[in-house]
Coordinates of C-alpha atoms in Angstrom, one line a residue:
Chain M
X270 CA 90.7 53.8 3.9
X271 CA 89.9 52.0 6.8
X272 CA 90.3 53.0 10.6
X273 CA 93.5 51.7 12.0
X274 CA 91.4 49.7 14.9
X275 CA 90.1 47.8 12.0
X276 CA 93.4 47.3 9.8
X277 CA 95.1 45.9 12.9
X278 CA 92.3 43.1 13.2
X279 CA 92.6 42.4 9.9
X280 CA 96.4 42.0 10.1
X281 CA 96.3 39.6 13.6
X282 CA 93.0 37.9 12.7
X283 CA 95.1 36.5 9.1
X284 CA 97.9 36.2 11.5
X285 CA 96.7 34.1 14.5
X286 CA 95.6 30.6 13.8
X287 CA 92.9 29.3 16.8
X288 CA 93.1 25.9 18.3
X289 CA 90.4 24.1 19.1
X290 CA 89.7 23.2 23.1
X291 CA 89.0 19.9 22.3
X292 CA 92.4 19.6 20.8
X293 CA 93.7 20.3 23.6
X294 CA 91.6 18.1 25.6
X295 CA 92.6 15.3 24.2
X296 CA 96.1 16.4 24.7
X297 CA 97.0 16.5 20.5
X298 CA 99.3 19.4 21.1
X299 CA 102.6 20.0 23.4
X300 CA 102.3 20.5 26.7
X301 CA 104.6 22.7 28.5
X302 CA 106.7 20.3 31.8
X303 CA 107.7 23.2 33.3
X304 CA 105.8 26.6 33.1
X305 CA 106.8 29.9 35.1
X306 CA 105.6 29.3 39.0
X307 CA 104.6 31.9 40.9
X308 CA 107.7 31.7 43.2
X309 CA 110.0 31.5 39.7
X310 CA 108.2 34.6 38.9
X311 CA 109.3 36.0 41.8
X312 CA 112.4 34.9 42.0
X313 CA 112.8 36.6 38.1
X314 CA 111.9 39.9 39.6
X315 CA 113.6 40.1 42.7
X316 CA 117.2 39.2 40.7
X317 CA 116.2 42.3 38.7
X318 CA 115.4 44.3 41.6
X319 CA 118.8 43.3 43.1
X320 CA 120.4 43.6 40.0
X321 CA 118.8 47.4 39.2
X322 CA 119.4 48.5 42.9
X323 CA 122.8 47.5 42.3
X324 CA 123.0 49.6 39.5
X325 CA 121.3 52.4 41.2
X326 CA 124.4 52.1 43.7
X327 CA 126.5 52.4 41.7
X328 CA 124.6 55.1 39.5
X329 CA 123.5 57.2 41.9
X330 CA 126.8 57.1 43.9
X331 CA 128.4 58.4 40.8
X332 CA 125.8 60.7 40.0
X333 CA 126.3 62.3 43.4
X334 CA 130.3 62.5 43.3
X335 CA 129.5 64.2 39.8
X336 CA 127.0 66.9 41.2
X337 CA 129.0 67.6 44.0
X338 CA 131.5 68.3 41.4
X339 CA 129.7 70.0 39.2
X340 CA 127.4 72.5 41.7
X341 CA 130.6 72.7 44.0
X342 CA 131.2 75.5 42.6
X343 CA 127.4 77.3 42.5
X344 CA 126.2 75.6 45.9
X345 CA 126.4 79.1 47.6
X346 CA 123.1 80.5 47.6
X347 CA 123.1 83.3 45.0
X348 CA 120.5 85.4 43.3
X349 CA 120.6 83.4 40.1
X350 CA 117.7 85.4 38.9
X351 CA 119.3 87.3 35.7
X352 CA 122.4 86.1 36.3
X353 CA 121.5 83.3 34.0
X354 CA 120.6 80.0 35.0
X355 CA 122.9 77.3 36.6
X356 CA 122.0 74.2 35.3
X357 CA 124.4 72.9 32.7
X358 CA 122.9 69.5 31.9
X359 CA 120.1 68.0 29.7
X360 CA 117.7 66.5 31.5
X361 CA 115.0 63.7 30.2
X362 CA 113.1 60.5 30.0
X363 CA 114.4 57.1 28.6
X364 CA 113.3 53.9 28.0
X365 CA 114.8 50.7 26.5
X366 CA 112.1 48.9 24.9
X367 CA 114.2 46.4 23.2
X368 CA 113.8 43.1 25.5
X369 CA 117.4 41.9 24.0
X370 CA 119.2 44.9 24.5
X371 CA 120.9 44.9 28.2
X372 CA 119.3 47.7 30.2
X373 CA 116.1 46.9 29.2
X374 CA 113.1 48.2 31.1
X375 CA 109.1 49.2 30.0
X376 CA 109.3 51.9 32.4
X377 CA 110.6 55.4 31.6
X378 CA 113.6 57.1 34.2
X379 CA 115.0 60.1 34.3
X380 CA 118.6 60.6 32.7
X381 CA 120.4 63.6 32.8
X382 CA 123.6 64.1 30.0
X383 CA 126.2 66.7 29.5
X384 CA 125.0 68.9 26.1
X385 CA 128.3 67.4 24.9
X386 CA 126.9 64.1 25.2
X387 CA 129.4 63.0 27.9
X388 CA 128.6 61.8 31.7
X389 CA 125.2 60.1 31.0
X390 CA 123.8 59.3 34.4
X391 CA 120.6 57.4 35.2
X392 CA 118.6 59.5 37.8
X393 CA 116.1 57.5 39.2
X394 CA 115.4 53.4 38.8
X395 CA 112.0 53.0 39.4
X396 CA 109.4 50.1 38.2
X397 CA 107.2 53.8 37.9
X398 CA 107.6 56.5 34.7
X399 CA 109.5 59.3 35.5
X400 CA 108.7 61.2 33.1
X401 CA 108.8 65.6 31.9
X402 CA 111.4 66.8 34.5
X403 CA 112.2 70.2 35.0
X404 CA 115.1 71.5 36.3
X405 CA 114.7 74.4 39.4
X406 CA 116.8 77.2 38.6
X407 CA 119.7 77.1 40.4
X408 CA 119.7 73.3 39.8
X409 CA 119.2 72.4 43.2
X410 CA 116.1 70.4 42.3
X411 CA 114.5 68.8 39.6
X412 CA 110.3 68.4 39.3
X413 CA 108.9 65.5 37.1
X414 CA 105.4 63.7 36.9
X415 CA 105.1 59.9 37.9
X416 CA 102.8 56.9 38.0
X417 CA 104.8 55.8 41.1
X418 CA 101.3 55.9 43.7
X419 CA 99.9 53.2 40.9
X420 CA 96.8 55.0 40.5
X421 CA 95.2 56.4 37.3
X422 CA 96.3 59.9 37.7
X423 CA 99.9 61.1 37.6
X424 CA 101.2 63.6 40.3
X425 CA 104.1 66.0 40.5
X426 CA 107.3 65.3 42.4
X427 CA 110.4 67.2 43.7
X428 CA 113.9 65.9 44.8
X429 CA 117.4 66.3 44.3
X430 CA 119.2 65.6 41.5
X431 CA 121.1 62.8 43.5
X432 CA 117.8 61.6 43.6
X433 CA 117.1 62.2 47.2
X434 CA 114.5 63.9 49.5
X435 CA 111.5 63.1 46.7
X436 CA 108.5 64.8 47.9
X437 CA 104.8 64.6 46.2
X438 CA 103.6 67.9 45.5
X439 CA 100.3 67.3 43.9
X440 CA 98.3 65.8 41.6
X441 CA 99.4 66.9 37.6
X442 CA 101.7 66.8 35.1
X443 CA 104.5 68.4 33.0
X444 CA 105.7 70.4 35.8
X445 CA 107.8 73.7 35.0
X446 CA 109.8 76.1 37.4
X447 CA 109.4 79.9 37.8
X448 CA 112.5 81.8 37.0
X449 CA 112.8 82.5 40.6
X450 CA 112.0 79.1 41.8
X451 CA 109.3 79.8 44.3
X452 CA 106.4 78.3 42.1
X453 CA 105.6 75.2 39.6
X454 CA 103.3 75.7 36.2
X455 CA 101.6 72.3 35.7
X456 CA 98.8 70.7 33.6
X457 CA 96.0 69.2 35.9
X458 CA 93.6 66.8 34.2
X459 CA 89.8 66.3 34.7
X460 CA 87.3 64.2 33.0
X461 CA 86.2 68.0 31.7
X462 CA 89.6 68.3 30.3
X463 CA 93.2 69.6 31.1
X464 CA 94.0 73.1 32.8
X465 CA 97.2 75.3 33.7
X466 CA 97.6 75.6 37.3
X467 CA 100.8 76.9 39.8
X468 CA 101.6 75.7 43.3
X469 CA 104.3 77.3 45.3
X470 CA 107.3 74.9 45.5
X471 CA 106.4 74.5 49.6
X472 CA 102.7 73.3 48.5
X473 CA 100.8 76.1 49.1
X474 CA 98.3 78.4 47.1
X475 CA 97.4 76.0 44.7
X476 CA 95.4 77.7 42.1
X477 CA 94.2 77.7 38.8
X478 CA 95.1 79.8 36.1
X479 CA 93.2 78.9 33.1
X480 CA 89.6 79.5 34.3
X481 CA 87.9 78.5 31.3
X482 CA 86.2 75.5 29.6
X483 CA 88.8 73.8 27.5
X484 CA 91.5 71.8 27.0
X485 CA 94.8 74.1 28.1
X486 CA 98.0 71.9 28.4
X487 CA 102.1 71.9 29.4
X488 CA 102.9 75.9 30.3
X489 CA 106.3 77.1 30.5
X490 CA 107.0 80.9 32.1
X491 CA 108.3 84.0 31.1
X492 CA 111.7 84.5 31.7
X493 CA 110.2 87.4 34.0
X494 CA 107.6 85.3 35.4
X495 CA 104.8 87.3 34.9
X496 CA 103.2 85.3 32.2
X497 CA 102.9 81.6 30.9
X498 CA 103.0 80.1 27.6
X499 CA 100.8 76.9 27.1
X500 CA 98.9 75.2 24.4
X501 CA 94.9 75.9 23.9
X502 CA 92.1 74.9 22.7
X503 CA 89.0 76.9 24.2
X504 CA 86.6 75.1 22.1
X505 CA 87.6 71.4 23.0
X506 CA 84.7 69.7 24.8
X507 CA 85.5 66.8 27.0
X508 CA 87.3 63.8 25.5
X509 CA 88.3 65.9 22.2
X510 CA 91.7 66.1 22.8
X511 CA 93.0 63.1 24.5
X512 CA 94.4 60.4 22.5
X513 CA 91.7 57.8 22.0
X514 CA 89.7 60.8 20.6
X515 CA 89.8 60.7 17.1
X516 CA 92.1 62.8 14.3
X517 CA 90.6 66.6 14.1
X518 CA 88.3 66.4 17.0
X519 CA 91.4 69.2 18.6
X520 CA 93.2 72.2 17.3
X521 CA 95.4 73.0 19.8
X522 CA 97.1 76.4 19.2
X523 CA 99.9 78.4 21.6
X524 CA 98.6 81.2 24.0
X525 CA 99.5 83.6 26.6
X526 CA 98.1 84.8 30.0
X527 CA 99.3 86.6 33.1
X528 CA 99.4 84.5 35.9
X529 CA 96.6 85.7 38.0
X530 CA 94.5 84.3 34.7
X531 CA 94.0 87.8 32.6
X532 CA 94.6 88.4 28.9
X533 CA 94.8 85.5 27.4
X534 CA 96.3 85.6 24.2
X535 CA 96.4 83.4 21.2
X536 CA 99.6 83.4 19.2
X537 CA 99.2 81.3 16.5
X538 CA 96.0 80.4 14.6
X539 CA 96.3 76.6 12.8
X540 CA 94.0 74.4 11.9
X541 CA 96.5 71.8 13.0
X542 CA 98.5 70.8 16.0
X543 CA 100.6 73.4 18.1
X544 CA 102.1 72.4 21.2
X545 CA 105.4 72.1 23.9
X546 CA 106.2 75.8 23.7
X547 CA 109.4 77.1 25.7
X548 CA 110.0 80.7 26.4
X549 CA 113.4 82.1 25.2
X550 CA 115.8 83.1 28.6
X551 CA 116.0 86.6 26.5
X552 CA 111.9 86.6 26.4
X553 CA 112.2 87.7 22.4
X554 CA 111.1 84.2 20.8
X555 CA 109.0 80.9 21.4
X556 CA 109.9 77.6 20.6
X557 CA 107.2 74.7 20.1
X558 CA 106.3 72.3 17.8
X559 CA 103.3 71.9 15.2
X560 CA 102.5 69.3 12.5
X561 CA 100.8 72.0 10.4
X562 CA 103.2 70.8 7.1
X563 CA 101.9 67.3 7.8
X564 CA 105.6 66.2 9.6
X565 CA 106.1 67.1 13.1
X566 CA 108.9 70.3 13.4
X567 CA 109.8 72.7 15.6
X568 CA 109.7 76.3 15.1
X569 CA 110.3 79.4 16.4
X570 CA 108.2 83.0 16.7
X571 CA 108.2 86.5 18.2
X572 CA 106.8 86.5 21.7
X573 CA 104.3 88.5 20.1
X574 CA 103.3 85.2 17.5
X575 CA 105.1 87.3 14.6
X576 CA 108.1 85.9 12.1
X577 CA 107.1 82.3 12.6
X578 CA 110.4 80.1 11.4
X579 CA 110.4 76.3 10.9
X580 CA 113.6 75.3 12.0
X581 CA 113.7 71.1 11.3
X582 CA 112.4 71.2 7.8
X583 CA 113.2 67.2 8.2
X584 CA 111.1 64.0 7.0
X585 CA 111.4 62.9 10.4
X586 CA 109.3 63.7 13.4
X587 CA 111.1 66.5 15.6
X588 CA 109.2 67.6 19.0
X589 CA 109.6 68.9 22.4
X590 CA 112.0 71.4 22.0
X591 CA 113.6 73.3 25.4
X592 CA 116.2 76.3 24.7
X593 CA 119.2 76.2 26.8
X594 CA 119.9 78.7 29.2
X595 CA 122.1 80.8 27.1
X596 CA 119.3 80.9 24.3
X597 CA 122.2 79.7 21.7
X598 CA 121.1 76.3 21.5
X599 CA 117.3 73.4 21.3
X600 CA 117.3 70.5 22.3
X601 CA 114.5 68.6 21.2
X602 CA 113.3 65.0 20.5
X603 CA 114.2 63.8 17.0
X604 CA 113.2 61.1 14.3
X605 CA 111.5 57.8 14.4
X606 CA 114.3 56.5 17.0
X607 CA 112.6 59.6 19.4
X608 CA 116.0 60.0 21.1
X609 CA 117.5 63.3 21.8
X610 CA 119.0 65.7 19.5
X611 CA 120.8 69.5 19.9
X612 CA 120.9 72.3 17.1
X613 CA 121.7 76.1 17.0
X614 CA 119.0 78.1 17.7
X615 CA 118.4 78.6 13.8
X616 CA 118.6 75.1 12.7
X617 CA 121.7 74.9 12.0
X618 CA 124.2 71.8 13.2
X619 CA 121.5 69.1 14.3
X620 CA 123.6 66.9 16.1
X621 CA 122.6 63.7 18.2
X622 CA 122.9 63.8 22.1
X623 CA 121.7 60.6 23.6
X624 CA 123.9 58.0 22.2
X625 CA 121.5 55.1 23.5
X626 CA 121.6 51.3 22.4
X627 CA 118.8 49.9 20.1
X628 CA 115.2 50.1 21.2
X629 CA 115.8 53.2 23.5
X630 CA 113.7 56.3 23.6
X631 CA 114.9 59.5 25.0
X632 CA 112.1 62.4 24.9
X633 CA 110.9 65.3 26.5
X634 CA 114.6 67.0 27.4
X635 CA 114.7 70.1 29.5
X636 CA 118.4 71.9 30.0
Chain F
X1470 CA 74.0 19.3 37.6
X1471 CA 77.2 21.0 37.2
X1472 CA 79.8 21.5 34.0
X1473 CA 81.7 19.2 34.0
X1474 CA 85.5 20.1 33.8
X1475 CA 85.7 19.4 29.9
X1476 CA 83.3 21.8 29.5
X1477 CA 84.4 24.8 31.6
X1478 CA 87.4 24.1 30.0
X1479 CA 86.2 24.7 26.6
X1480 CA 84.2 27.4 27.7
X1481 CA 87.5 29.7 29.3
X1482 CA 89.4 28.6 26.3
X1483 CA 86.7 29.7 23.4
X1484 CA 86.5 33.2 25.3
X1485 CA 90.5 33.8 26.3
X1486 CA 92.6 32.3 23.7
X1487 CA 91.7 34.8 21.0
X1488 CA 93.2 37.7 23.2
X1489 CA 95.9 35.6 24.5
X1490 CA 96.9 34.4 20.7
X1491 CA 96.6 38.2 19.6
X1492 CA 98.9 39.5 22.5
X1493 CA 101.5 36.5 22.1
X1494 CA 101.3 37.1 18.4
X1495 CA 101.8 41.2 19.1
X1496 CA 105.1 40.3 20.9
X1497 CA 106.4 37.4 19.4
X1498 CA 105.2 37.2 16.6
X1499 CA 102.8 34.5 14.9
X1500 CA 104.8 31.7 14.4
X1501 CA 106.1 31.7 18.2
X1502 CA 102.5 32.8 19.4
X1503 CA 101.2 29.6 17.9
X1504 CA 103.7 26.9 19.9
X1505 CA 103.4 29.1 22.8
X1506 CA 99.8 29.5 23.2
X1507 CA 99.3 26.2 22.5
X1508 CA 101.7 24.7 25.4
X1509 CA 99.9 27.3 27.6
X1510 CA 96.8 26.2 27.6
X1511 CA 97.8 22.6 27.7
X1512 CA 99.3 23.0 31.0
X1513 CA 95.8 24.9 31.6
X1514 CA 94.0 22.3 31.1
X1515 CA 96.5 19.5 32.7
X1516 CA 96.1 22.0 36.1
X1517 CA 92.5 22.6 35.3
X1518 CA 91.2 22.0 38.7
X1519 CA 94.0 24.3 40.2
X1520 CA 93.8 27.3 37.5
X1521 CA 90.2 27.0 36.6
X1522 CA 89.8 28.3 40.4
X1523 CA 91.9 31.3 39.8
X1524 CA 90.7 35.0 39.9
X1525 CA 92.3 35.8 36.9
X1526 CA 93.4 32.4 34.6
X1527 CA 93.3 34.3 31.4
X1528 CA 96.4 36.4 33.0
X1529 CA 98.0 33.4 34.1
X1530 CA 97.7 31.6 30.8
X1531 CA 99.5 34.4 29.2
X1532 CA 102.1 34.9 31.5
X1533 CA 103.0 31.4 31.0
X1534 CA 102.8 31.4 26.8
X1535 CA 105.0 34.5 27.8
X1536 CA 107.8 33.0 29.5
X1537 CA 107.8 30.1 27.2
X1538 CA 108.0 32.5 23.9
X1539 CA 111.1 34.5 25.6
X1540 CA 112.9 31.1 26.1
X1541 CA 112.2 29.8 22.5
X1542 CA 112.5 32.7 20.8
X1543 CA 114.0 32.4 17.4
X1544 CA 116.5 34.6 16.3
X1545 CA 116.1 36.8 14.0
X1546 CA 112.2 36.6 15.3
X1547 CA 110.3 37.8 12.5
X1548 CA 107.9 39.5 14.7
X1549 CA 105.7 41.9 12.6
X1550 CA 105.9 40.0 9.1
X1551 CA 104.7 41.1 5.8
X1552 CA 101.4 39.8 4.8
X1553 CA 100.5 36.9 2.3
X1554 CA 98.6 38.0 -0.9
X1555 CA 95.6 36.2 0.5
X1556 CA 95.6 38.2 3.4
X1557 CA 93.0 40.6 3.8
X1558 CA 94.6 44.4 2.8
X1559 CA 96.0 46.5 4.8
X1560 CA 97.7 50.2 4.6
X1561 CA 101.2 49.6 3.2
X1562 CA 102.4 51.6 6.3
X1563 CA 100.9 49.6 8.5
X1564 CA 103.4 46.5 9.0
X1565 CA 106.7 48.9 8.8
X1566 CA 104.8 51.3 11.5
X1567 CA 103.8 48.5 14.0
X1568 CA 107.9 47.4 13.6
X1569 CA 108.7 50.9 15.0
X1570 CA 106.6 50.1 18.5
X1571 CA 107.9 48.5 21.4
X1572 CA 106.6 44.6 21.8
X1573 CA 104.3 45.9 24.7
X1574 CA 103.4 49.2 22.9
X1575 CA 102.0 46.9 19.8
X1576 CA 100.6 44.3 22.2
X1577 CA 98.1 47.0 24.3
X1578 CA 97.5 48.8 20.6
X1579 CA 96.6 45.4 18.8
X1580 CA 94.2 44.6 21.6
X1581 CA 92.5 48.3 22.7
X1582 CA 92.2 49.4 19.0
X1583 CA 91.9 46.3 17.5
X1584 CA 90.2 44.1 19.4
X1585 CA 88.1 46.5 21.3
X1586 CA 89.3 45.3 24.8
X1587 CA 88.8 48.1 28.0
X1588 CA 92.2 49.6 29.2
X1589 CA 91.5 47.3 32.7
X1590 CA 91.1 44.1 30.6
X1591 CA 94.4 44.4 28.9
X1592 CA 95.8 45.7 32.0
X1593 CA 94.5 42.3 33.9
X1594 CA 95.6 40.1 31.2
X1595 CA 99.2 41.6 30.9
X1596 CA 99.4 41.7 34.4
X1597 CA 100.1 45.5 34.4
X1598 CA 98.8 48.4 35.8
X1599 CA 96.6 50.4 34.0
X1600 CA 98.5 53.5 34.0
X1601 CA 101.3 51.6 32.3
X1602 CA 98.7 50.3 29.9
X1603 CA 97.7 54.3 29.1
X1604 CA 101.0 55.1 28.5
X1605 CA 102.3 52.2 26.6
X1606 CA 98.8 52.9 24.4
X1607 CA 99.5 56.7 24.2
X1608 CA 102.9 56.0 23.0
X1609 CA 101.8 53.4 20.5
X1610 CA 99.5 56.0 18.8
X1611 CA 101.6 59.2 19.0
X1612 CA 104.2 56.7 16.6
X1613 CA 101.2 55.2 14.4
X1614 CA 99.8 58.2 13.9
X1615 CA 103.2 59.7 12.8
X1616 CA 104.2 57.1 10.8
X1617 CA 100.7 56.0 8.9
X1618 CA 99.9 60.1 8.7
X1619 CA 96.9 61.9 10.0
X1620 CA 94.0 60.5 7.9
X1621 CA 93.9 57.5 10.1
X1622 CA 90.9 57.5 12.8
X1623 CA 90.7 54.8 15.7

């Protein structure tokens, strides 16, 4: 077989039919009387702009009469440490790629949904990707990675879930919340490869956790917060595991270590794929997902990398699963669609959150 | 003695209009690339001496096959169509996979993977940034590779 960068020219080469310049010189094909100006252009894009910030209005305005419905009743500070976390939303990332469907944009923003699937409410409406959000634990705040300073690298933001007070935090990605909220797990990336690091939630003490050649990518904590889950591969040189490297040149499996960066501690031992683990808020099992029966599923273990259970068993691709706070429920990404699905913490009763019009992707949920 | 317009013309054209073709075709489709690209770099050449000076003309050109594809688009576009038996092969998976990406997902695939152009070149000729071209191209592969299987290398 072929290489895909190769069947792809093949396909658009038999496709696209060349004219010749001179052709067009000597004007034997249409000519377009009136093409896109700069100022129509502009024009184009500043009626979206008005048109999303009128949206946003109206979106964020409801958003915030929601919250201050829904946290009216936690907004006293409490020790929510053990007492089980507040949030009571899904959180994610959504697209509508689908230029005719209304709504639609190239960019991913953050949604966040009832785990009913009622009071969807667009977060933030950006021309940026918001993308991997992460709720604090008392809900106050919400952490996410963004494109939004247009550079090359993405870096970790904080604001409130009305989309307020947004603060840059540092440079990374998939950011993820201690159980007491005082510090943020996050996946820095170099041209040597990607490490786990934490930064308190005030910017300070910035330090790396994963001290080690390799490529070590999106933790998630302990429900004690002593130690962070993440998917490894020690022996990844540069390059191996990003995606223009080619199929095999990674094995990423799931590992342990203590936060000040002792005992690390492989879990799971697969010559294929293991990745986005989540910690259960009881601490007994892991959730994550591995292609290592040639489909994408999720499945769950022993904190200790024993009783390993697929839980999807699907055709489809299923990925990114988060538990929710009661450790009843998953919610993961789901099929070729990619939008947004719940099930009971054994598999059972897959049902479909995001209700989304055609072309839309939800991924990456965290509740 | 300098080129004389005719022939910067046809130079610009000769190197551009392949990637231009194979992004139009990407989101439109081939049949609408074809008009479009066409009419685009007619009005290139009618405004020769105004977008020959530009920094980026290739980008230009596209953006205007762009917006005249959206406004003739035909309904129901057949955008990714099967191919012809005289068509070179390709994986059976290939056509129903590149249905499943987003127009701008299968445009910055078809030209990084397939027509070997930099991440900044397709970002330049899209007129996006490159981070947005990363992500659109990350995205692209994560649902190729899932949909045409593992054994497929770029």
């Amino acid at each position: 077989m072929s290489d895909l960068g190769t069947q792809l020219r093949d396909y658009y080469d038999a496709a696209v039919t060349l004219i010749e310049p001179e052709d067009v010189i000597e004007k034997r094909v249409p000519y377009v009387a009136h093409p896109p100006t700069v100022r129509h252009l502009a024009t184009q894009q500043r009626g979206w702009v008005v048109a999303l910030s009128a949206a946003a209005v109206v979106l964020l305005v409801t958003v915030g009469v929601t919250w201050v419905t829904l946290r009216g009743r936690s907004s006293t500070p409490v020790d929510l440490v053990g007492a089980g976390p507040v949030p009571e939303r899904v959180i994610f990332h959504a697209a509508i790629f689908d230029e005719d469907t209304p709504g639609y944009s190239e960019n991913y923003d953050l949604y966040a949904i009832d785990p009913d699937g009622s009071n969807l409410t667009q977060l933030t409406v950006t021309n940026a990707n918001e993308e991997a959000a992460s709720w604090a634990p008392d809900g106050s705040r919400i952490a996410f990675h963004s494109d939004a300073d247009g550079s090359d690298s993405s870096s970790i933001y904080l604001m409130n879930p009305d989309g307020s007070d947004v603060i840059r935090l540092t440079e990374g990605v998939f950011p993820t919340w201690s159980p007491d909220g005082e510090q943020i797990a996050f996946e820095k990336i170099t041209d040597d490869g990607r490490s786990v690091w934490v930064i308190n939630t005030d910017g300070t003490r910035e330090r790396e956790v994963t001290n080690h050649a390799g490529y070590h990518s999106v933790p998630a904590w302990s429900p004690d917060g002593s130690r962070l889950v993440y998917a490894s591969d020690p022996n990844a040189s540069p390059g191996d595991c990003e995606f223009s490297a080619p199929e095999g040149s990674c094995n990423y499996d799931i590992y342990t270590i203590d936060l000040d960066g002792s005992n690390p501690t492989r879990l799971t031992d697969h010559p294929t794929q293991d990745g986005f683990p989540d910690w259960s808020p009881d601490g007994t099992r892991i959730a994550f997902h591995s292609d290592r029966d040639g489909n994408w599923e999720i499945y769950t273990m022993n904190s200790d990398g024993t009783d390993l259970t697929n839980l999807t068993n699907a055709p489809a691709l299923d990925g990114n699963p988060s538990w929710s706070p009661d450790g009843t429920q998953i919610v993961f990404t789901h099929g070729s669609t990619q939008l947004t699905y719940i099930m009971d913490a054994d598999g059972s009763n897959p049902r479909l959150l995001t209700n989304l019009p055609p072309g839309a992707e939800a991924l990456w949920p965290d509740w | 003695m300098a080129a004389s317009a005719e022939e910067t013309f046809t130079v610009f054209m000769r190197e551009s209009q392949p990637r231009v073709a194979v992004a139009l075709s990407a989101a439109f489709g081939a049949d609408a690339a074809r008009d479009a690209t066409a009419e685009a770099f007619a009005y290139a050449w009618e405004h020769w001496d105004r977008v020959g000076g530009m920094t980026n003309p290739a980008g230009y050109v596209y953006r205007v096959g762009h917006h005249r594809a959206s406004k003739q688009r035909r309904t129901p576009a057949v955008v990714v169509p099967e191919p012809s038996n005289h068509d070179p092969w390709v994986e059976p998976g290939l056509v129903p996979a590149l249905r499943r990406l987003s127009p701008r997902q299968r445009t910055v695939a078809v030209l990084i993977d397939g027509y070997g152009l930099h991440p900044q070149e397709t970002a330049e000729l899209l007129g996006m940034s490159r981070s947005s071209v990363r992500r659109h191209h990350e995205r692209a592969l994560h649902k190729l590779r899932s949909a045409l299987g593992v054994a497929i290398d770029v």
